[in-house]
Short mmCIF file of C-alpha atoms and ligand atoms in Angstrom, two decimals:
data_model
loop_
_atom_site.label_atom_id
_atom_site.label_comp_id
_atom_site.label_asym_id
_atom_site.label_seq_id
_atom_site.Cartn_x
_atom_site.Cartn_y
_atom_site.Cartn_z
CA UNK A 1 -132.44 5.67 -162.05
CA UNK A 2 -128.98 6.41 -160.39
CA UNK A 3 -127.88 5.31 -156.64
CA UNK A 4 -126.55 8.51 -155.85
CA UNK A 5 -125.58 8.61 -151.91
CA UNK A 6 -125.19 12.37 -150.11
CA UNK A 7 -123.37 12.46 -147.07
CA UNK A 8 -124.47 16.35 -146.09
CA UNK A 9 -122.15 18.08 -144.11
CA UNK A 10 -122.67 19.40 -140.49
CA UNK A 11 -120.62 22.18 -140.71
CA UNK A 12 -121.71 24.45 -143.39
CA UNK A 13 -119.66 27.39 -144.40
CA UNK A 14 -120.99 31.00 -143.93
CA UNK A 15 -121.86 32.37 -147.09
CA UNK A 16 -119.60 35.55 -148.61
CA UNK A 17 -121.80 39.08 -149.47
CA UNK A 18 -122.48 39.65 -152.87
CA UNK A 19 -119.84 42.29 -153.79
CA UNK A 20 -116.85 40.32 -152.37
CA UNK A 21 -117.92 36.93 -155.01
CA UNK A 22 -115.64 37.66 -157.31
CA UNK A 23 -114.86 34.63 -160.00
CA UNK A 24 -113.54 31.53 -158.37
CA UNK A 25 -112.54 32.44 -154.98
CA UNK A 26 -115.43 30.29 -152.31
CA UNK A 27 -116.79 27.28 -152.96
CA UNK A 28 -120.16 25.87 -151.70
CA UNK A 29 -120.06 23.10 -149.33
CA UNK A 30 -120.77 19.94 -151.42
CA UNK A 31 -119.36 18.23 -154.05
CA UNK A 32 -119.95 15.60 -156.48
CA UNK A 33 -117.49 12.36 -157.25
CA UNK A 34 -117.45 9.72 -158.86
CA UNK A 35 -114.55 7.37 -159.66
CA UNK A 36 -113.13 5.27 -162.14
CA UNK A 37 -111.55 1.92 -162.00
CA UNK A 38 -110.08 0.03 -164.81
CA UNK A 39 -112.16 -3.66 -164.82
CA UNK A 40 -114.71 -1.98 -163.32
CA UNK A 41 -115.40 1.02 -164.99
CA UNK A 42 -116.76 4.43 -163.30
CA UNK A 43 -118.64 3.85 -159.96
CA UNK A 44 -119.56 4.94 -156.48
CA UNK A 45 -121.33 8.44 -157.33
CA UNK A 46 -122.22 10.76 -154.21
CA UNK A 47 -122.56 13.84 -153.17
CA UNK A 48 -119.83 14.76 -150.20
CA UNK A 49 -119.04 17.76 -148.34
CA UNK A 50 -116.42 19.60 -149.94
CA UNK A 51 -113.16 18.70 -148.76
CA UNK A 52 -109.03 18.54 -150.25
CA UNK A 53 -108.57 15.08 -151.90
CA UNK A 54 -105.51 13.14 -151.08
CA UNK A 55 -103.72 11.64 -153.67
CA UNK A 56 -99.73 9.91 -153.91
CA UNK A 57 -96.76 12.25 -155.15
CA UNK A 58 -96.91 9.69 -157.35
CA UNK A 59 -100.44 10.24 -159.09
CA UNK A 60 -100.37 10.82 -162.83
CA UNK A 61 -102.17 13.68 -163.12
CA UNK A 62 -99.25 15.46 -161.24
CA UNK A 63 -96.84 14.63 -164.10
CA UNK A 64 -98.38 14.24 -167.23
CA UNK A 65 -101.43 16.90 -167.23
CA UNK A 66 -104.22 14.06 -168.32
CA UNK A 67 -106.93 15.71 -167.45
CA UNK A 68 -110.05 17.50 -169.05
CA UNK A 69 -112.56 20.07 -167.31
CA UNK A 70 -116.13 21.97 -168.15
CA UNK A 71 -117.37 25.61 -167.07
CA UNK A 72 -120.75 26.45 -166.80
CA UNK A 73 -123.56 27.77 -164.59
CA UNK A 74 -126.53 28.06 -162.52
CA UNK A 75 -128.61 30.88 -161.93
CA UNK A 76 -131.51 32.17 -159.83
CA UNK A 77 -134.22 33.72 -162.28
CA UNK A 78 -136.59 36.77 -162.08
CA UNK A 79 -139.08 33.87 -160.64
CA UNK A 80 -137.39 32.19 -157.65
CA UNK A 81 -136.12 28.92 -159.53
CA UNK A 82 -133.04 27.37 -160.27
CA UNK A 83 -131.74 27.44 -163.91
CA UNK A 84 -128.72 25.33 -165.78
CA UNK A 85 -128.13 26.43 -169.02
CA UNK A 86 -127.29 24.09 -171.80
CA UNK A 87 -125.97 21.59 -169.61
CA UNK A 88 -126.15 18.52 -171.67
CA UNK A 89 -123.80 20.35 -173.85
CA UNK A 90 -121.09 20.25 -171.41
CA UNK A 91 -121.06 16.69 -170.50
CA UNK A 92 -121.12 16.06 -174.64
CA UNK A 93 -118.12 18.51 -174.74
CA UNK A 94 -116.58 16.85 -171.57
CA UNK A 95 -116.65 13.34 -173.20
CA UNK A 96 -114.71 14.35 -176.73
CA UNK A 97 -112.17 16.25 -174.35
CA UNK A 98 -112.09 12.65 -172.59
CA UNK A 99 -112.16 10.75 -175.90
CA UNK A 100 -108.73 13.08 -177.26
CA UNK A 101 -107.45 12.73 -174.04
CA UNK A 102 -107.49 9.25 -173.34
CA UNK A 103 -109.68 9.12 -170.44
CA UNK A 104 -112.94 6.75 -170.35
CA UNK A 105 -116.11 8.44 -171.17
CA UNK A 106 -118.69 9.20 -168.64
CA UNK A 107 -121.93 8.01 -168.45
CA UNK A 108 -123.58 11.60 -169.69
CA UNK A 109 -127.25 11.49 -167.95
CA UNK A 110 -125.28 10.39 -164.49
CA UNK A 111 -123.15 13.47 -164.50
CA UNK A 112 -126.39 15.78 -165.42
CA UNK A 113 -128.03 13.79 -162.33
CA UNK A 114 -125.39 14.08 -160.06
CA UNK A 115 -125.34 17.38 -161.42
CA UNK A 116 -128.83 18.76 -160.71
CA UNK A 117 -128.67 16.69 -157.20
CA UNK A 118 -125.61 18.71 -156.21
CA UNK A 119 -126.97 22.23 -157.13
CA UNK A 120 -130.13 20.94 -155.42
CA UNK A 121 -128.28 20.20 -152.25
CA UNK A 122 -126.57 23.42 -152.42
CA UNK A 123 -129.36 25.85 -154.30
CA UNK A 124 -128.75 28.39 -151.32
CA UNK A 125 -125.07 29.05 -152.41
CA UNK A 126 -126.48 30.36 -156.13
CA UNK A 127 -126.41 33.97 -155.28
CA UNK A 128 -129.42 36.04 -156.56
CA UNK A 129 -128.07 39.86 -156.77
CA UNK A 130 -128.18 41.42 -160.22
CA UNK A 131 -125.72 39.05 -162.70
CA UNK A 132 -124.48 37.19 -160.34
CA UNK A 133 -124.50 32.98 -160.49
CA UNK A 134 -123.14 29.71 -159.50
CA UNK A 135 -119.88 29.06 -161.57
CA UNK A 136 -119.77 24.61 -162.02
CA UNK A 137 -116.62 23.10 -162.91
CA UNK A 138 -116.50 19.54 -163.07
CA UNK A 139 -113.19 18.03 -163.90
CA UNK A 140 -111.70 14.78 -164.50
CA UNK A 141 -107.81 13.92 -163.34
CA UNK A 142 -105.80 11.00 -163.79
CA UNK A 143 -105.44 9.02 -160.31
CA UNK A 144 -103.28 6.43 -161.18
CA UNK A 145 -99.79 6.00 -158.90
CA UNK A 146 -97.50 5.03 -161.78
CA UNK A 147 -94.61 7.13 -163.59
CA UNK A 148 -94.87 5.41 -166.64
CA UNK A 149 -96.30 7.03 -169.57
CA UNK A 150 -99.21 5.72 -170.60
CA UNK A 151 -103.08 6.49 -170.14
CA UNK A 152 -103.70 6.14 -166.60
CA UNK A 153 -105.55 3.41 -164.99
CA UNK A 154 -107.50 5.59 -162.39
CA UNK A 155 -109.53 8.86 -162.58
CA UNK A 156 -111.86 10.76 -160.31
CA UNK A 157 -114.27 12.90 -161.64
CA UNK A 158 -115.13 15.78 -159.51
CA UNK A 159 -117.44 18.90 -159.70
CA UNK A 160 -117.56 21.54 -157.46
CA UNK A 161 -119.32 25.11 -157.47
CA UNK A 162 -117.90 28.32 -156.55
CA UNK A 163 -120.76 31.57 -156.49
CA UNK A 164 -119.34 34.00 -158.91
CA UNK A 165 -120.00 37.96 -158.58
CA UNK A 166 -121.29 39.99 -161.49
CA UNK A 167 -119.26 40.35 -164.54
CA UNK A 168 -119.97 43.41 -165.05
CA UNK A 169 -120.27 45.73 -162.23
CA UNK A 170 -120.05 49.01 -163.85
CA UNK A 171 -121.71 48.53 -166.87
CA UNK A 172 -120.14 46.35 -169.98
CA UNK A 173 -116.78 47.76 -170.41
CA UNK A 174 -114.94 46.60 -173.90
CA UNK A 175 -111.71 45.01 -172.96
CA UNK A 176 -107.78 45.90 -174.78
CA UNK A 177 -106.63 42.84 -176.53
CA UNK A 178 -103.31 42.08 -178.09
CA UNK A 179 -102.62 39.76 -181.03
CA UNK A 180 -100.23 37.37 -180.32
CA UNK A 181 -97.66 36.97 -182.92
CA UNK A 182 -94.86 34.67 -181.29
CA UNK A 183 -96.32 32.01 -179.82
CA UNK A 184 -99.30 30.13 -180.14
CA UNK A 185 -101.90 28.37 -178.80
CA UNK A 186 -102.76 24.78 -180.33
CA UNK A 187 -101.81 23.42 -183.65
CA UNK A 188 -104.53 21.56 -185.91
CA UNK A 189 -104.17 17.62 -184.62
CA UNK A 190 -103.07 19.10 -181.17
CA UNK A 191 -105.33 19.78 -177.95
CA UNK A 192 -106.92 23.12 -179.05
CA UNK A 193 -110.30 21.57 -179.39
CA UNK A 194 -110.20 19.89 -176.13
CA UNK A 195 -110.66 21.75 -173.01
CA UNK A 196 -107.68 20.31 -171.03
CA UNK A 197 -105.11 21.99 -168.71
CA UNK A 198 -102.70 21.98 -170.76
CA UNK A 199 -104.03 24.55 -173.15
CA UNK A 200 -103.70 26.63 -170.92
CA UNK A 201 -100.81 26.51 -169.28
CA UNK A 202 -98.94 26.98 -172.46
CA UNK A 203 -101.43 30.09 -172.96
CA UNK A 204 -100.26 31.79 -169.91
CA UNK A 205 -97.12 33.38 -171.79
CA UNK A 206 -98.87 34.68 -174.26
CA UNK A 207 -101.41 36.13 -171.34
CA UNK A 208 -98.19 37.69 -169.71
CA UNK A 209 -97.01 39.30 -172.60
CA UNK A 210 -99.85 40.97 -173.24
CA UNK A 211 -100.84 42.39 -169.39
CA UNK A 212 -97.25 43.80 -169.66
CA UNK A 213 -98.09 45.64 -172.88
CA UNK A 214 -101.92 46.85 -170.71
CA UNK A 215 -103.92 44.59 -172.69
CA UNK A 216 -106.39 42.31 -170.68
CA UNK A 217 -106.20 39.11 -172.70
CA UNK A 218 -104.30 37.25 -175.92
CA UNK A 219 -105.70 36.77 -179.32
CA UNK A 220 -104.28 33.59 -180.75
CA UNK A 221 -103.45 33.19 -184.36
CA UNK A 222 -103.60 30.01 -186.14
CA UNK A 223 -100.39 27.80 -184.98
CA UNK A 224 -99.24 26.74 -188.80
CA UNK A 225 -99.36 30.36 -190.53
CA UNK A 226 -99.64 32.58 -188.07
CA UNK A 227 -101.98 34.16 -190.25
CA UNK A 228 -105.83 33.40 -189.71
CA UNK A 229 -107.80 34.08 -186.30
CA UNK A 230 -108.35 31.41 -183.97
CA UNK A 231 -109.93 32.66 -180.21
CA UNK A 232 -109.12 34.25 -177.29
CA UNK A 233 -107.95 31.20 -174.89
CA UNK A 234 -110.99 31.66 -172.88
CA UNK A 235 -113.40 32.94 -175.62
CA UNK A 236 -114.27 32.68 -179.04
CA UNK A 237 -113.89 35.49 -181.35
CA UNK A 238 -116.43 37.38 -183.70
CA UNK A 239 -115.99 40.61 -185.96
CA UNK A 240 -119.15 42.10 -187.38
CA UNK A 241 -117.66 43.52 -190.64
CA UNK A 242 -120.03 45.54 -192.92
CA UNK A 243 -123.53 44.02 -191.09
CA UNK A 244 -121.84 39.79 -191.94
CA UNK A 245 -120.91 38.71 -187.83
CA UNK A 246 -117.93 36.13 -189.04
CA UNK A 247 -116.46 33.80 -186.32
CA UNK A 248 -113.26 31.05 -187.23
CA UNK A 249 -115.00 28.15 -188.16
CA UNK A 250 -114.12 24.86 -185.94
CA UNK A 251 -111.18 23.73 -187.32
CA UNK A 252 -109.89 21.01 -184.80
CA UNK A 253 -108.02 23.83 -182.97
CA UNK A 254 -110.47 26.06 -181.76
CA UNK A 255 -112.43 25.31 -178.43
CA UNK A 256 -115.90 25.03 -179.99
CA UNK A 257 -117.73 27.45 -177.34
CA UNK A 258 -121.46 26.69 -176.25
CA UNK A 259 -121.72 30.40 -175.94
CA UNK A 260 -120.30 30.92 -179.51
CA UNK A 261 -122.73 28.15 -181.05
CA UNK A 262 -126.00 29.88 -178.69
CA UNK A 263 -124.77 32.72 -180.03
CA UNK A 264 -124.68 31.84 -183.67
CA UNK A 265 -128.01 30.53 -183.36
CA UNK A 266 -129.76 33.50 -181.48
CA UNK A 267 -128.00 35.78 -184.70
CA UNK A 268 -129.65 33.65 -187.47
CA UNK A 269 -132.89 33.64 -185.91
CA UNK A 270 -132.81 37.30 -185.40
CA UNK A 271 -132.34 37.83 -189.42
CA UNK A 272 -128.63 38.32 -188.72
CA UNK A 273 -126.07 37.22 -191.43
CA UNK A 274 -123.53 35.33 -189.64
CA UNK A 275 -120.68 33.12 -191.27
CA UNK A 276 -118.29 30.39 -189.82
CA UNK A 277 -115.53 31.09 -191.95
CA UNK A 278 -111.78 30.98 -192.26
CA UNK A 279 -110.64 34.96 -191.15
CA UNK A 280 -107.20 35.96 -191.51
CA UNK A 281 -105.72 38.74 -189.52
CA UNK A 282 -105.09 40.38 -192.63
CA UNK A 283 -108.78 40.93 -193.67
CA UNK A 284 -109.61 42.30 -189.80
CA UNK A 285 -107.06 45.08 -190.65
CA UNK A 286 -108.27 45.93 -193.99
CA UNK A 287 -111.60 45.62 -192.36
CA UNK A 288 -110.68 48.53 -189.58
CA UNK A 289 -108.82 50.49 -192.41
CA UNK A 290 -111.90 50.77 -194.98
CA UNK A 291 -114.27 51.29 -191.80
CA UNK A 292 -115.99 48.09 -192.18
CA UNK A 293 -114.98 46.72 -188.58
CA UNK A 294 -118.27 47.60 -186.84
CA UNK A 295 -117.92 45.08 -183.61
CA UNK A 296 -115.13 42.84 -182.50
CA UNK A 297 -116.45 40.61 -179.26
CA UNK A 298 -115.41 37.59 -177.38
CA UNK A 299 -117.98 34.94 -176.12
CA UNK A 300 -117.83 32.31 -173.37
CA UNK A 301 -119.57 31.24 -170.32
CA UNK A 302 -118.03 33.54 -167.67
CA UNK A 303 -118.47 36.79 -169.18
CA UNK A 304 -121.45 35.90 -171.91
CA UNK A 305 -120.03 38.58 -174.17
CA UNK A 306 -117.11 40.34 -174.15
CA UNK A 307 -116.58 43.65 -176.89
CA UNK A 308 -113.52 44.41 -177.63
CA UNK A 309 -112.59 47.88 -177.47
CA UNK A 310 -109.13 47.99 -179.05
CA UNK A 311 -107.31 45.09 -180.99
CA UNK A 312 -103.33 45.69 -181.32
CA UNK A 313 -101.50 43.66 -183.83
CA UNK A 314 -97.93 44.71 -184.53
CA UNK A 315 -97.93 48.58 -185.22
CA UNK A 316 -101.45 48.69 -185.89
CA UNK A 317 -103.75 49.77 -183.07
CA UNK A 318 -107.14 49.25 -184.00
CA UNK A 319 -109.92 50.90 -181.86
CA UNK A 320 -113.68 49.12 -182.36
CA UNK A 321 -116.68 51.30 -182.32
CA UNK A 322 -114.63 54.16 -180.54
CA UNK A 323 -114.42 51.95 -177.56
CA UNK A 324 -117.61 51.10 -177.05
CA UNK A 325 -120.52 48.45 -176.79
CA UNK A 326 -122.20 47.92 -180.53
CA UNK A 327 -125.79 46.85 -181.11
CA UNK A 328 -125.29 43.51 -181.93
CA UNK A 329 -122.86 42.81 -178.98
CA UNK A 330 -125.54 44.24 -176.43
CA UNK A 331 -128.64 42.63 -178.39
CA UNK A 332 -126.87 39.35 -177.93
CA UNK A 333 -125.50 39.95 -174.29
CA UNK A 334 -129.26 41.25 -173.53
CA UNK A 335 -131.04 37.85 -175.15
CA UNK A 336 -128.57 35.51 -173.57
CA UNK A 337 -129.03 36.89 -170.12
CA UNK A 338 -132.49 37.01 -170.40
CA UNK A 339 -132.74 33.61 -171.28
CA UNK A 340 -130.59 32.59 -168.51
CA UNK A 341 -132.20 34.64 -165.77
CA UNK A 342 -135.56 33.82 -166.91
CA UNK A 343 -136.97 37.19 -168.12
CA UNK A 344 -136.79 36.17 -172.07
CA UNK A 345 -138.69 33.19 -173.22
CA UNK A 346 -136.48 29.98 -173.88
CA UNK A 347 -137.67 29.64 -177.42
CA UNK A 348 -134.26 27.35 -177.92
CA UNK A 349 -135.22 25.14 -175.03
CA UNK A 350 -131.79 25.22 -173.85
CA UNK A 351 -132.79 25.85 -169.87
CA UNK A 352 -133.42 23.14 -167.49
CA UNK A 353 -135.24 24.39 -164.26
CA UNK A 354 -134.54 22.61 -161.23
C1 PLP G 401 -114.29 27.10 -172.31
C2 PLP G 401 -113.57 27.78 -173.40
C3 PLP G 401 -114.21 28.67 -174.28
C4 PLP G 401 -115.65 29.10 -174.13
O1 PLP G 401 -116.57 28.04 -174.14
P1 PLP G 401 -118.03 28.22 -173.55
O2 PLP G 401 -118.62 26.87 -173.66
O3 PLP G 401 -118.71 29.23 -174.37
O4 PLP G 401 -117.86 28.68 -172.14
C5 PLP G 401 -113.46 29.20 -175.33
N1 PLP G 401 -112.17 28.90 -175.49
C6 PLP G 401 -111.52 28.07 -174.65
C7 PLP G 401 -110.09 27.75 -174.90
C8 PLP G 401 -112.20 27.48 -173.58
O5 PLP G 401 -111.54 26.66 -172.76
#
């Protein structure tokens, strides 16, 4: 198996109360690394206490934005034990982000080792109130002390875990989001697919744009014709229109979502028709107009699901389901949780207890 060394640390952080978690705010107090060498490939994994890294001004990460990273989490279930969800997924994702951006693929089953080690280590920093979980990001960056353009030499590969409150204190609420119509978000041949940096700092305008207008979050159209509906920038997009749940198929622009493909699967074995189709904007409004649009919701691993209450695209305001929750939406929020908290039978056998 793999040498993985832990050095644990001696000064352990005091853990925050449930209600302050928030998303991405404290971090447990180990992490994982590995590095990368050229001539010698990746080596040295271990498990360290979580400290800053120090790397030179010069380090290309810090001028050229190589870098990919993964989101995904554990939880405590209704039973006591540790749960990752889908976790091989990530790494698989992880490597075609490396493989588009240049960077040297990981050895899969020694990140889902050093992986399960880590949240082993730290299993006391997964909090256990209602909806609550341990968020994972592992991330790769460029290390390399060189200004010259090229793929770097060096990388680090990191992950570190921050406990993450309850999406959804008060109940699901639908969010407000606005279609973007200037800019955009990737361009088939681009990064969209990829789940680099990058994306999304050139998302963030959009983002602004629309919390100026009171709308949570961007809805990115397709970057050539402006015309057919791509995702959300941190979700995947679905419209159930006239009992069909349609989603953008993967077109080499979209971020293909674990939570979008768990979802597509948990729809078709529930009997639901669900498509992966090309959707333009166009149909979504003729959809709303005839009264077709029965459920618009976003999917990803931070919030699981995410209906959307009202859709604004130029003049036309669209409210879903008069703002609220629709079946589908909550059948599929209620089966995904279930599965991942352990009160709904893994028929998938996408849950790997620790
Ligand atoms: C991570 C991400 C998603 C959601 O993916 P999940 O695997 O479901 O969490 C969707 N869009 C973008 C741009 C992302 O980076």
């Amino acid at each position: 198996m793999f040498d993985i060394k832990t050095e644990l640390t001696t000064n352990p952080k005091e853990k925050p109360a449930p209600e302050e978690l928030g998303f991405g705010h404290y971090f447990s107090d180990h992490m994982f690394v590995l590095d990368y060498t050229n001539g010698i490939g990746w080596h040295d994994p271990r498990i360290i206490p979580y400290q800053p890294i120090s790397l030179d001004p010069s380090s290309m990460i810090f001028h050229y934005g190589q870098s990919v990273f993964e989101g995904l989490k554990a939880y405590v279930t209704v039973d006591n034990e540790a749960l990752l969800f889908r976790p091989d997924q990530n790494f698989k994702r992880l490597n075609r982000s490396n493989e588009r951006l240049c960077i040297p693929a990981i050895d899969e089953e020694l990140a889902l080792e050093g992986l399960k080690q880590l949240v082993k280590v730290d299993r006391d920093w997964i909090p256990s109130a209602p909806g609550t979980s341990l968020y994972i990001r592992p991330f790769i960056i460029a290390t390399e002390s060189n200004l010259g353009v090229h793929p770097s030499n060096n990388y680090q590969f990191i992950i570190i875990m921050s406990p993450s409150g309850s999406y959804y204190k008060e109940g699901i609420n639908p969010v407000k989001i606005l279609v973007e119509e200037q800019f955009v978000r990737a361009v088939k041949g681009g990064t969209g697919e990829a789940k680099t940096g990058g994306n999304y700092a050139s998302a963030l305008k959009g983002q602004e744009i629309a919390s100026r207008e009171g709308y949570s979050q961007t809805l990115w159209l397709d970057g050539k014709e402006n015309k057919f509906v791509e995702e959300v920038g941190s979700m995947n997009i679905f419209f159930k229109i006239n009992g069909t749940v349609v989603t953008p198929e993967l077109n080499g622009s979209i971020l293909p979502g674990i939570t979008r493909d768990s979802m597509i699967q948990v729809l078709k074995s529930k009997g639901i028709p669900v498509e992966e189709r090309r959707i333009s904007i166009d149909e979504v409004v003729d959809a709303y107009q005839n009264g077709t649009l029965e459920e618009v919701f976003g999917t990803g691993t931070a919030a699981v699901i995410s209906p959307v209450g009202e859709l604004k695209y130029l003049e036309d305001k669209m409210i879903i389901n008069k703002g609220e929750i629709g079946e589908v939406s909550q059948m599929l929020y209620d089966t995904l949780t279930g599965i991942q908290y352990g009160t709904i039978e893994d028929a998938f056998g996408w849950t790997i207890r620790l």
